[in-house]
Amino acid sequence: MLQTPGVRPPHPRPLAAAGRRVAAVLVVPALLFTAACGSDGSDGSSESATKVSGRVGEKPKVTVPEDAEAPDKAAVRTIAEGKGDKMAKGDFVRMDVFARMTGNDQELINTWKQQSSGAKGGAHTQMVVRLGEEQQMLPTSVMDALVGERTGGRVLVEGTAKAIIGDRLNPQAGINETDGMVWVVDPVATAKTDAKAEVSGEQAPAEEGMPEVRVNKQKAATITVPKGGKAPKELRQQVLVKGDGPEVKAGDGLIAQYTGVKWEDGKKFDSSWDHGGATAFQIGTGSVVKGWDQGLVGKRVGDRVLLVIPPELAYGSNPQSELAKNTLVFVVDIVGKV
C-alpha cells in the first residue's frame, strides 16, 4: 500500500487522489503536478552545455552554465550507455532520480537522499513506475526518454518546466512555465509483467481468527472478516498459496495484485483490479505502510499473502487519513519483482 495523502493504501501515507494508496514518500515532485493531462513529447537529443558527472548508481553532479537557456522541447541525452535489459512501454522500471531547477539550484527530487528509517539491509528509497502509464511522481516526458534505453545507464532530460511537465504543471508550485529543469535518471532494473497476472495454485484455508478469502478471477478478491472477532493488536500474516519464484528482498520493486478491506466493517477500500491491474511498489524501504514492509519482504514471487495490519503499522500515524483508526486486511498476489 502506498503512503499518500488520501486515496488508496499501501504507502506509508496514502497517495494523492490519482495514485495508489500503498506508497508515497517522494512527495515533493507530486506538488508539481495537477491531475492527469498529456505532456509534451521529447525531441530525442540535445547538444546542450549541461554537464553531468559522477558514477552511475551514485548521486550525479549537474552543472548548468549561468547563461544557458532551457530548451522549449524536452531534450534527451544518454550520459552513459547501459548494458542491462532494454526498456519498453509497459515495462515496470525501478530507478534512481535526481531533478533540479537550473535557475536557483532547487532540488525537486533526489532518491539518493531518501534514506528512510524503514529501510532494511542498506536499501534506499527508489522510484518504481510502469513506462507509458501516467502516474504522479515522474513526468511522462522523462518516462518516455527511457524507452529503448538499457538498465545500468544514465539518461538526462532537460527543458523548460512547460516542456518537461506540460499541461500538468501545477500553478501553485511556484514554478513558471519558462523556468529550466534538469532530470537525471539511473534505471536500475526492469521487468515485464502482464497487468492481468494473478497467482495460481491450491489455496490453504484461513488460519483460526483470520479472514476468509475467495479469489474472483480478474476481479477484486472477496474478504470476509470473522463475525464478532476482535482485531489483532499485532501484525498477522499467512501465506495462502506458496510460490516458487525468486525471493522478494528489501529494495526490490514488488509487482502485485491486491485487495484491501477494513476489519471493522469488511468494506473494500482499494484493489489493484479497480485501477488497471498489477501495480508495483518498492518494498522494505519505508515506501509503503510498515505492515507491507514487515509482511512481504522475504516472501516469494508466486505467493498469495494474507495480511491483517493494526493501525500503528498502517495509517495510524497519519491522522488526516480516513483509515487512520482502521485495522486493514489485505490479500496480496506477488506476481513479479523488479
mmCIF file of C-alpha atoms in Angstrom:
data_model
loop_
_atom_site.group_PDB
_atom_site.id
_atom_site.type_symbol
_atom_site.label_atom_id
_atom_site.label_comp_id
_atom_site.label_asym_id
_atom_site.label_seq_id
_atom_site.Cartn_x
_atom_site.Cartn_y
_atom_site.Cartn_z
ATOM 1 C CA MET A 1 0.000 0.000 0.000
ATOM 2 C CA LEU A 2 1.187 3.418 -0.857
ATOM 3 C CA GLN A 3 1.674 6.247 1.515
ATOM 4 C CA THR A 4 -0.029 9.210 0.024
ATOM 5 C CA PRO A 5 -2.431 11.727 1.276
ATOM 6 C CA GLY A 6 -5.852 10.419 0.944
ATOM 7 C CA VAL A 7 -6.583 7.769 -1.519
ATOM 8 C CA ARG A 8 -5.590 4.174 -1.574
ATOM 9 C CA PRO A 9 -3.417 2.078 0.654
ATOM 10 C CA PRO A 10 -0.050 0.558 0.675
ATOM 11 C CA HIS A 11 2.011 3.716 1.015
ATOM 12 C CA PRO A 12 3.161 4.871 4.387
ATOM 13 C CA ARG A 13 0.768 7.709 3.820
ATOM 14 C CA PRO A 14 -1.997 7.230 1.265
ATOM 15 C CA LEU A 15 -1.274 8.619 -2.348
ATOM 16 C CA ALA A 16 -2.996 11.612 -3.886
ATOM 17 C CA ALA A 17 -6.372 11.253 -5.437
ATOM 18 C CA ALA A 18 -4.985 9.776 -8.598
ATOM 19 C CA GLY A 19 -2.398 7.439 -7.155
ATOM 20 C CA ARG A 20 -2.434 4.154 -5.368
ATOM 21 C CA ARG A 21 -2.676 4.163 -1.595
ATOM 22 C CA VAL A 22 0.288 1.997 -0.932
ATOM 23 C CA ALA A 23 3.230 4.331 -1.420
ATOM 24 C CA ALA A 24 4.274 7.942 -1.376
ATOM 25 C CA VAL A 25 7.412 9.056 0.302
ATOM 26 C CA LEU A 26 8.647 11.145 -2.588
ATOM 27 C CA VAL A 27 6.106 13.891 -2.008
ATOM 28 C CA VAL A 28 7.941 16.967 -3.330
ATOM 29 C CA PRO A 29 7.591 16.178 -7.057
ATOM 30 C CA ALA A 30 3.901 15.395 -6.601
ATOM 31 C CA LEU A 31 3.347 19.045 -5.737
ATOM 32 C CA LEU A 32 4.450 19.955 -9.260
ATOM 33 C CA PHE A 33 1.638 18.084 -10.922
ATOM 34 C CA THR A 34 -2.044 18.671 -11.402
ATOM 35 C CA ALA A 35 -4.430 15.869 -12.307
ATOM 36 C CA ALA A 36 -3.762 13.805 -15.394
ATOM 37 C CA CYS A 37 -3.269 15.507 -18.724
ATOM 38 C CA GLY A 38 -0.887 14.988 -21.597
ATOM 39 C CA SER A 39 2.649 16.236 -21.711
ATOM 40 C CA ASP A 40 4.897 17.412 -24.484
ATOM 41 C CA GLY A 41 6.991 14.802 -26.243
ATOM 42 C CA SER A 42 10.766 14.667 -26.406
ATOM 43 C CA ASP A 43 12.797 15.782 -29.381
ATOM 44 C CA GLY A 44 15.172 12.873 -28.775
ATOM 45 C CA SER A 45 18.577 14.535 -28.445
ATOM 46 C CA SER A 46 20.431 17.575 -27.203
ATOM 47 C CA GLU A 47 23.805 19.244 -27.620
ATOM 48 C CA SER A 48 23.347 21.380 -24.503
ATOM 49 C CA ALA A 49 26.182 22.683 -22.354
ATOM 50 C CA THR A 50 24.759 20.978 -19.256
ATOM 51 C CA LYS A 51 27.365 18.704 -17.693
ATOM 52 C CA VAL A 52 26.583 15.590 -15.659
ATOM 53 C CA SER A 53 29.424 13.947 -13.770
ATOM 54 C CA GLY A 54 29.719 11.139 -11.248
ATOM 55 C CA ARG A 55 29.419 7.370 -11.442
ATOM 56 C CA VAL A 56 26.208 5.685 -12.487
ATOM 57 C CA GLY A 57 24.486 4.460 -9.343
ATOM 58 C CA GLU A 58 25.664 7.431 -7.311
ATOM 59 C CA LYS A 59 24.165 10.907 -6.996
ATOM 60 C CA PRO A 60 25.132 12.895 -10.105
ATOM 61 C CA LYS A 61 26.693 16.336 -10.093
ATOM 62 C CA VAL A 62 24.858 18.589 -12.537
ATOM 63 C CA THR A 63 26.453 21.812 -13.807
ATOM 64 C CA VAL A 64 24.426 24.255 -15.897
ATOM 65 C CA PRO A 65 26.071 27.433 -17.298
ATOM 66 C CA GLU A 66 24.533 30.621 -15.882
ATOM 67 C CA ASP A 67 23.653 31.941 -19.334
ATOM 68 C CA ALA A 68 22.153 28.661 -20.561
ATOM 69 C CA GLU A 69 18.631 28.782 -21.961
ATOM 70 C CA ALA A 70 16.380 25.828 -21.276
ATOM 71 C CA PRO A 71 15.164 24.053 -24.436
ATOM 72 C CA ASP A 72 11.497 24.652 -25.196
ATOM 73 C CA LYS A 73 11.130 20.974 -26.060
ATOM 74 C CA ALA A 74 12.196 18.177 -23.717
ATOM 75 C CA ALA A 75 15.751 17.310 -24.801
ATOM 76 C CA VAL A 76 17.189 13.859 -24.100
ATOM 77 C CA ARG A 77 20.812 12.772 -23.890
ATOM 78 C CA THR A 78 22.258 9.392 -22.946
ATOM 79 C CA ILE A 79 25.018 10.159 -20.455
ATOM 80 C CA ALA A 80 26.102 6.539 -20.030
ATOM 81 C CA GLU A 81 25.038 3.540 -22.090
ATOM 82 C CA GLY A 82 23.543 0.749 -20.022
ATOM 83 C CA LYS A 83 24.375 -2.923 -20.528
ATOM 84 C CA GLY A 84 21.265 -4.373 -18.956
ATOM 85 C CA ASP A 85 17.812 -5.115 -20.327
ATOM 86 C CA LYS A 86 16.255 -2.783 -22.882
ATOM 87 C CA MET A 87 13.186 -0.927 -21.588
ATOM 88 C CA ALA A 88 9.885 -0.683 -23.444
ATOM 89 C CA LYS A 89 6.462 0.810 -22.815
ATOM 90 C CA GLY A 90 4.504 -1.316 -20.388
ATOM 91 C CA ASP A 91 7.632 -2.427 -18.503
ATOM 92 C CA PHE A 92 7.993 -1.872 -14.785
ATOM 93 C CA VAL A 93 11.209 0.009 -14.030
ATOM 94 C CA ARG A 94 12.973 0.671 -10.724
ATOM 95 C CA MET A 95 15.192 3.736 -10.846
ATOM 96 C CA ASP A 96 17.085 6.446 -9.044
ATOM 97 C CA VAL A 97 16.143 10.004 -9.985
ATOM 98 C CA PHE A 98 17.720 13.403 -9.436
ATOM 99 C CA ALA A 99 15.953 16.568 -10.585
ATOM 100 C CA ARG A 100 16.636 20.254 -10.004
ATOM 101 C CA MET A 101 15.764 23.666 -11.315
ATOM 102 C CA THR A 102 18.504 25.315 -13.360
ATOM 103 C CA GLY A 103 17.970 28.911 -12.270
ATOM 104 C CA ASN A 104 18.202 28.541 -8.488
ATOM 105 C CA ASP A 105 19.599 25.023 -7.931
ATOM 106 C CA GLN A 106 16.400 24.000 -6.106
ATOM 107 C CA GLU A 107 16.262 20.216 -5.810
ATOM 108 C CA LEU A 108 12.938 18.697 -6.846
ATOM 109 C CA ILE A 109 13.791 15.089 -6.143
ATOM 110 C CA ASN A 110 16.840 13.138 -5.040
ATOM 111 C CA THR A 111 16.254 9.463 -4.363
ATOM 112 C CA TRP A 112 19.829 9.077 -3.156
ATOM 113 C CA LYS A 113 18.807 11.257 -0.201
ATOM 114 C CA GLN A 114 15.747 9.207 0.702
ATOM 115 C CA GLN A 115 17.252 7.093 3.457
ATOM 116 C CA SER A 116 14.089 6.071 5.266
ATOM 117 C CA SER A 117 14.062 4.839 8.852
ATOM 118 C CA GLY A 118 12.079 1.893 7.497
ATOM 119 C CA ALA A 119 14.862 0.790 5.146
ATOM 120 C CA LYS A 120 16.390 -2.652 5.603
ATOM 121 C CA GLY A 121 19.756 -4.024 4.579
ATOM 122 C CA GLY A 122 21.087 -0.693 3.357
ATOM 123 C CA ALA A 123 18.459 -0.300 0.642
ATOM 124 C CA HIS A 124 17.340 3.244 -0.107
ATOM 125 C CA THR A 125 14.112 4.600 -1.492
ATOM 126 C CA GLN A 126 13.840 4.463 -5.275
ATOM 127 C CA MET A 127 11.012 5.059 -7.709
ATOM 128 C CA VAL A 128 9.113 2.219 -9.363
ATOM 129 C CA VAL A 129 6.940 3.114 -12.353
ATOM 130 C CA ARG A 130 5.341 1.477 -15.357
ATOM 131 C CA LEU A 131 6.515 3.125 -18.547
ATOM 132 C CA GLY A 132 3.678 4.575 -20.548
ATOM 133 C CA GLU A 133 1.306 4.650 -17.576
ATOM 134 C CA GLU A 134 0.655 8.160 -16.321
ATOM 135 C CA GLN A 135 1.474 8.490 -12.659
ATOM 136 C CA GLN A 136 2.103 11.197 -10.152
ATOM 137 C CA MET A 137 5.790 11.217 -9.412
ATOM 138 C CA LEU A 138 7.502 11.304 -12.800
ATOM 139 C CA PRO A 139 6.703 13.396 -15.903
ATOM 140 C CA THR A 140 5.618 11.494 -18.993
ATOM 141 C CA SER A 141 8.465 13.078 -20.966
ATOM 142 C CA VAL A 142 11.020 11.606 -18.565
ATOM 143 C CA MET A 143 9.466 8.146 -18.691
ATOM 144 C CA ASP A 144 9.320 8.278 -22.487
ATOM 145 C CA ALA A 145 13.051 9.094 -22.561
ATOM 146 C CA LEU A 146 13.778 5.663 -21.065
ATOM 147 C CA VAL A 147 12.039 3.712 -23.817
ATOM 148 C CA GLY A 148 14.704 1.948 -25.879
ATOM 149 C CA GLU A 149 17.439 2.608 -23.293
ATOM 150 C CA ARG A 150 19.057 -0.165 -21.232
ATOM 151 C CA THR A 151 19.207 -0.533 -17.463
ATOM 152 C CA GLY A 152 22.527 0.248 -15.833
ATOM 153 C CA GLY A 153 22.903 3.501 -17.767
ATOM 154 C CA ARG A 154 22.174 7.176 -17.134
ATOM 155 C CA VAL A 155 19.805 9.468 -19.050
ATOM 156 C CA LEU A 156 19.492 13.267 -18.951
ATOM 157 C CA VAL A 157 16.253 15.087 -19.756
ATOM 158 C CA GLU A 158 16.183 18.899 -19.725
ATOM 159 C CA GLY A 159 13.964 21.717 -20.827
ATOM 160 C CA THR A 160 11.559 24.323 -19.558
ATOM 161 C CA ALA A 161 9.013 23.312 -16.936
ATOM 162 C CA LYS A 162 6.389 23.503 -19.677
ATOM 163 C CA ALA A 163 8.437 21.244 -21.941
ATOM 164 C CA ILE A 164 9.060 18.650 -19.213
ATOM 165 C CA ILE A 165 5.744 18.617 -17.387
ATOM 166 C CA GLY A 166 3.393 20.034 -19.988
ATOM 167 C CA ASP A 167 -0.183 20.845 -19.043
ATOM 168 C CA ARG A 168 0.202 19.008 -15.731
ATOM 169 C CA LEU A 169 2.415 21.744 -14.251
ATOM 170 C CA ASN A 170 0.739 22.874 -11.039
ATOM 171 C CA PRO A 171 0.468 26.690 -10.989
ATOM 172 C CA GLN A 172 0.630 26.587 -7.187
ATOM 173 C CA ALA A 173 4.088 25.000 -7.215
ATOM 174 C CA GLY A 174 5.776 28.400 -7.588
ATOM 175 C CA ILE A 175 7.443 27.424 -10.860
ATOM 176 C CA ASN A 176 6.975 29.337 -14.112
ATOM 177 C CA GLU A 177 6.485 27.537 -17.412
ATOM 178 C CA THR A 178 9.738 29.013 -18.757
ATOM 179 C CA ASP A 179 11.891 28.018 -15.768
ATOM 180 C CA GLY A 180 14.524 25.418 -16.640
ATOM 181 C CA MET A 181 14.613 21.873 -15.236
ATOM 182 C CA VAL A 182 17.114 19.036 -15.394
ATOM 183 C CA TRP A 183 16.218 15.401 -14.676
ATOM 184 C CA VAL A 184 18.846 12.653 -14.402
ATOM 185 C CA VAL A 185 17.612 9.046 -14.291
ATOM 186 C CA ASP A 186 19.596 5.895 -13.499
ATOM 187 C CA PRO A 187 17.341 2.938 -14.407
ATOM 188 C CA VAL A 188 18.371 0.043 -12.175
ATOM 189 C CA ALA A 189 16.121 -2.832 -13.199
ATOM 190 C CA THR A 190 13.170 -3.604 -15.453
ATOM 191 C CA ALA A 191 10.572 -6.361 -15.629
ATOM 192 C CA LYS A 192 7.748 -7.343 -17.948
ATOM 193 C CA THR A 193 4.591 -8.427 -16.112
ATOM 194 C CA ASP A 194 1.100 -8.760 -17.552
ATOM 195 C CA ALA A 195 -1.317 -6.322 -15.914
ATOM 196 C CA LYS A 196 -3.807 -9.204 -15.578
ATOM 197 C CA ALA A 197 -1.343 -11.617 -13.988
ATOM 198 C CA GLU A 198 -2.505 -13.424 -10.864
ATOM 199 C CA VAL A 199 -1.260 -16.205 -8.608
ATOM 200 C CA SER A 200 -2.441 -19.762 -9.248
ATOM 201 C CA GLY A 201 -2.278 -22.861 -7.079
ATOM 202 C CA GLU A 202 -4.124 -24.612 -4.285
ATOM 203 C CA GLN A 203 -5.116 -22.153 -1.577
ATOM 204 C CA ALA A 204 -4.776 -23.070 2.088
ATOM 205 C CA PRO A 205 -7.747 -22.471 4.392
ATOM 206 C CA ALA A 206 -7.512 -19.400 6.596
ATOM 207 C CA GLU A 207 -5.990 -19.947 9.999
ATOM 208 C CA GLU A 208 -8.152 -19.595 13.092
ATOM 209 C CA GLY A 209 -9.201 -15.989 13.636
ATOM 210 C CA MET A 210 -8.065 -14.909 10.170
ATOM 211 C CA PRO A 211 -10.402 -13.574 7.457
ATOM 212 C CA GLU A 212 -11.653 -15.903 4.737
ATOM 213 C CA VAL A 213 -10.511 -15.145 1.192
ATOM 214 C CA ARG A 214 -12.344 -16.036 -2.001
ATOM 215 C CA VAL A 215 -10.500 -15.239 -5.210
ATOM 216 C CA ASN A 216 -12.523 -13.864 -8.110
ATOM 217 C CA LYS A 217 -10.761 -14.257 -11.442
ATOM 218 C CA GLN A 218 -9.635 -10.903 -12.833
ATOM 219 C CA LYS A 219 -11.531 -9.080 -10.086
ATOM 220 C CA ALA A 220 -11.029 -7.900 -6.524
ATOM 221 C CA ALA A 221 -10.933 -10.741 -4.001
ATOM 222 C CA THR A 222 -13.808 -11.245 -1.570
ATOM 223 C CA ILE A 223 -12.504 -10.982 2.002
ATOM 224 C CA THR A 224 -14.801 -11.953 4.883
ATOM 225 C CA VAL A 225 -13.771 -10.745 8.333
ATOM 226 C CA PRO A 226 -14.629 -13.132 11.237
ATOM 227 C CA LYS A 227 -18.000 -12.110 12.626
ATOM 228 C CA GLY A 228 -17.613 -10.703 16.113
ATOM 229 C CA GLY A 229 -13.878 -11.331 16.047
ATOM 230 C CA LYS A 230 -11.544 -8.864 17.732
ATOM 231 C CA ALA A 231 -8.974 -7.170 15.561
ATOM 232 C CA PRO A 232 -5.451 -8.376 16.386
ATOM 233 C CA LYS A 233 -3.157 -5.856 18.049
ATOM 234 C CA GLU A 234 -0.104 -7.141 16.174
ATOM 235 C CA LEU A 235 0.601 -7.885 12.519
ATOM 236 C CA ARG A 236 -0.771 -11.260 11.420
ATOM 237 C CA GLN A 237 0.193 -12.885 8.161
ATOM 238 C CA GLN A 238 -0.413 -16.145 6.332
ATOM 239 C CA VAL A 239 0.826 -17.477 3.004
ATOM 240 C CA LEU A 240 -2.310 -18.838 1.345
ATOM 241 C CA VAL A 241 -0.601 -20.031 -1.839
ATOM 242 C CA LYS A 242 3.093 -20.866 -1.875
ATOM 243 C CA GLY A 243 5.020 -19.741 -4.917
ATOM 244 C CA ASP A 244 8.359 -20.998 -6.188
ATOM 245 C CA GLY A 245 9.685 -17.770 -7.695
ATOM 246 C CA PRO A 246 12.599 -15.623 -6.509
ATOM 247 C CA GLU A 247 12.601 -14.170 -3.016
ATOM 248 C CA VAL A 248 11.474 -10.578 -2.568
ATOM 249 C CA LYS A 249 14.249 -8.575 -0.916
ATOM 250 C CA ALA A 250 14.329 -5.128 0.670
ATOM 251 C CA GLY A 251 14.759 -2.562 -2.080
ATOM 252 C CA ASP A 252 13.023 -4.635 -4.758
ATOM 253 C CA GLY A 253 10.020 -3.321 -6.602
ATOM 254 C CA LEU A 254 7.228 -5.721 -5.685
ATOM 255 C CA ILE A 255 4.719 -6.233 -8.513
ATOM 256 C CA ALA A 256 1.365 -7.234 -7.111
ATOM 257 C CA GLN A 257 -2.369 -7.592 -7.360
ATOM 258 C CA TYR A 258 -4.038 -6.686 -4.083
ATOM 259 C CA THR A 259 -7.374 -6.126 -2.403
ATOM 260 C CA GLY A 260 -7.851 -4.343 0.917
ATOM 261 C CA VAL A 261 -10.824 -4.194 3.284
ATOM 262 C CA LYS A 262 -11.405 -2.657 6.694
ATOM 263 C CA TRP A 263 -11.608 -5.136 9.571
ATOM 264 C CA GLU A 264 -14.241 -3.044 11.317
ATOM 265 C CA ASP A 265 -16.945 -3.310 8.634
ATOM 266 C CA GLY A 266 -15.462 -5.605 5.985
ATOM 267 C CA LYS A 267 -15.818 -2.925 3.305
ATOM 268 C CA LYS A 268 -13.334 -2.785 0.461
ATOM 269 C CA PHE A 269 -11.355 0.434 0.298
ATOM 270 C CA ASP A 270 -8.970 -0.418 -2.533
ATOM 271 C CA SER A 271 -7.933 -3.022 -5.076
ATOM 272 C CA SER A 272 -5.402 -3.081 -7.881
ATOM 273 C CA TRP A 273 -8.100 -4.698 -10.034
ATOM 274 C CA ASP A 274 -10.075 -1.467 -9.802
ATOM 275 C CA HIS A 275 -7.164 0.508 -11.261
ATOM 276 C CA GLY A 276 -5.999 -1.454 -14.269
ATOM 277 C CA GLY A 277 -4.398 -4.469 -12.621
ATOM 278 C CA ALA A 278 -0.871 -5.228 -11.456
ATOM 279 C CA THR A 279 0.995 -2.384 -9.838
ATOM 280 C CA ALA A 280 4.433 -2.044 -8.271
ATOM 281 C CA PHE A 281 5.753 -0.615 -5.014
ATOM 282 C CA GLN A 282 9.251 -0.613 -3.614
ATOM 283 C CA ILE A 283 9.356 -2.822 -0.556
ATOM 284 C CA GLY A 284 11.494 -2.717 2.585
ATOM 285 C CA THR A 285 12.422 0.979 2.397
ATOM 286 C CA GLY A 286 9.533 2.706 4.148
ATOM 287 C CA SER A 287 7.897 3.498 0.812
ATOM 288 C CA VAL A 288 4.797 1.554 1.820
ATOM 289 C CA VAL A 289 2.984 1.027 5.106
ATOM 290 C CA LYS A 290 5.014 -0.802 7.732
ATOM 291 C CA GLY A 291 2.712 -3.801 7.619
ATOM 292 C CA TRP A 292 3.621 -4.384 3.978
ATOM 293 C CA ASP A 293 7.345 -3.951 4.602
ATOM 294 C CA GLN A 294 7.259 -6.348 7.544
ATOM 295 C CA GLY A 295 4.925 -8.874 5.974
ATOM 296 C CA LEU A 296 6.141 -9.091 2.372
ATOM 297 C CA VAL A 297 9.938 -8.850 2.477
ATOM 298 C CA GLY A 298 11.182 -12.446 2.358
ATOM 299 C CA LYS A 299 8.151 -13.802 0.519
ATOM 300 C CA ARG A 300 8.431 -15.232 -2.990
ATOM 301 C CA VAL A 301 7.072 -14.416 -6.411
ATOM 302 C CA GLY A 302 4.004 -16.621 -6.785
ATOM 303 C CA ASP A 303 2.939 -16.279 -3.152
ATOM 304 C CA ARG A 304 -0.556 -15.184 -2.173
ATOM 305 C CA VAL A 305 -0.274 -13.494 1.223
ATOM 306 C CA LEU A 306 -2.985 -12.543 3.696
ATOM 307 C CA LEU A 307 -2.097 -9.610 5.963
ATOM 308 C CA VAL A 308 -4.001 -8.182 8.936
ATOM 309 C CA ILE A 309 -2.396 -4.862 9.823
ATOM 310 C CA PRO A 310 -3.156 -2.887 13.019
ATOM 311 C CA PRO A 311 -3.431 0.932 12.723
ATOM 312 C CA GLU A 312 0.072 1.639 14.034
ATOM 313 C CA LEU A 313 1.528 -0.403 11.155
ATOM 314 C CA ALA A 314 -0.863 1.119 8.608
ATOM 315 C CA TYR A 315 -2.112 4.726 8.631
ATOM 316 C CA GLY A 316 -2.331 5.321 12.360
ATOM 317 C CA SER A 317 0.472 7.872 12.251
ATOM 318 C CA ASN A 318 -1.443 9.952 9.698
ATOM 319 C CA PRO A 319 -4.469 11.434 11.488
ATOM 320 C CA GLN A 320 -5.624 13.034 8.236
ATOM 321 C CA SER A 321 -6.151 9.636 6.630
ATOM 322 C CA GLU A 322 -9.705 8.304 6.636
ATOM 323 C CA LEU A 323 -8.127 4.932 7.529
ATOM 324 C CA ALA A 324 -6.089 6.158 10.487
ATOM 325 C CA LYS A 325 -8.114 4.189 13.054
ATOM 326 C CA ASN A 326 -8.741 1.082 10.991
ATOM 327 C CA THR A 327 -7.183 -2.348 11.098
ATOM 328 C CA LEU A 328 -6.603 -3.227 7.452
ATOM 329 C CA VAL A 329 -6.870 -6.614 5.802
ATOM 330 C CA PHE A 330 -5.035 -7.268 2.522
ATOM 331 C CA VAL A 331 -4.715 -10.225 0.244
ATOM 332 C CA VAL A 332 -1.663 -9.751 -1.981
ATOM 333 C CA ASP A 333 -0.688 -11.781 -5.036
ATOM 334 C CA ILE A 334 3.044 -11.326 -5.678
ATOM 335 C CA VAL A 335 3.175 -11.658 -9.463
ATOM 336 C CA GLY A 336 6.668 -10.317 -10.068
ATOM 337 C CA LYS A 337 9.510 -8.144 -8.867
ATOM 338 C CA VAL A 338 11.824 -5.597 -10.408
#
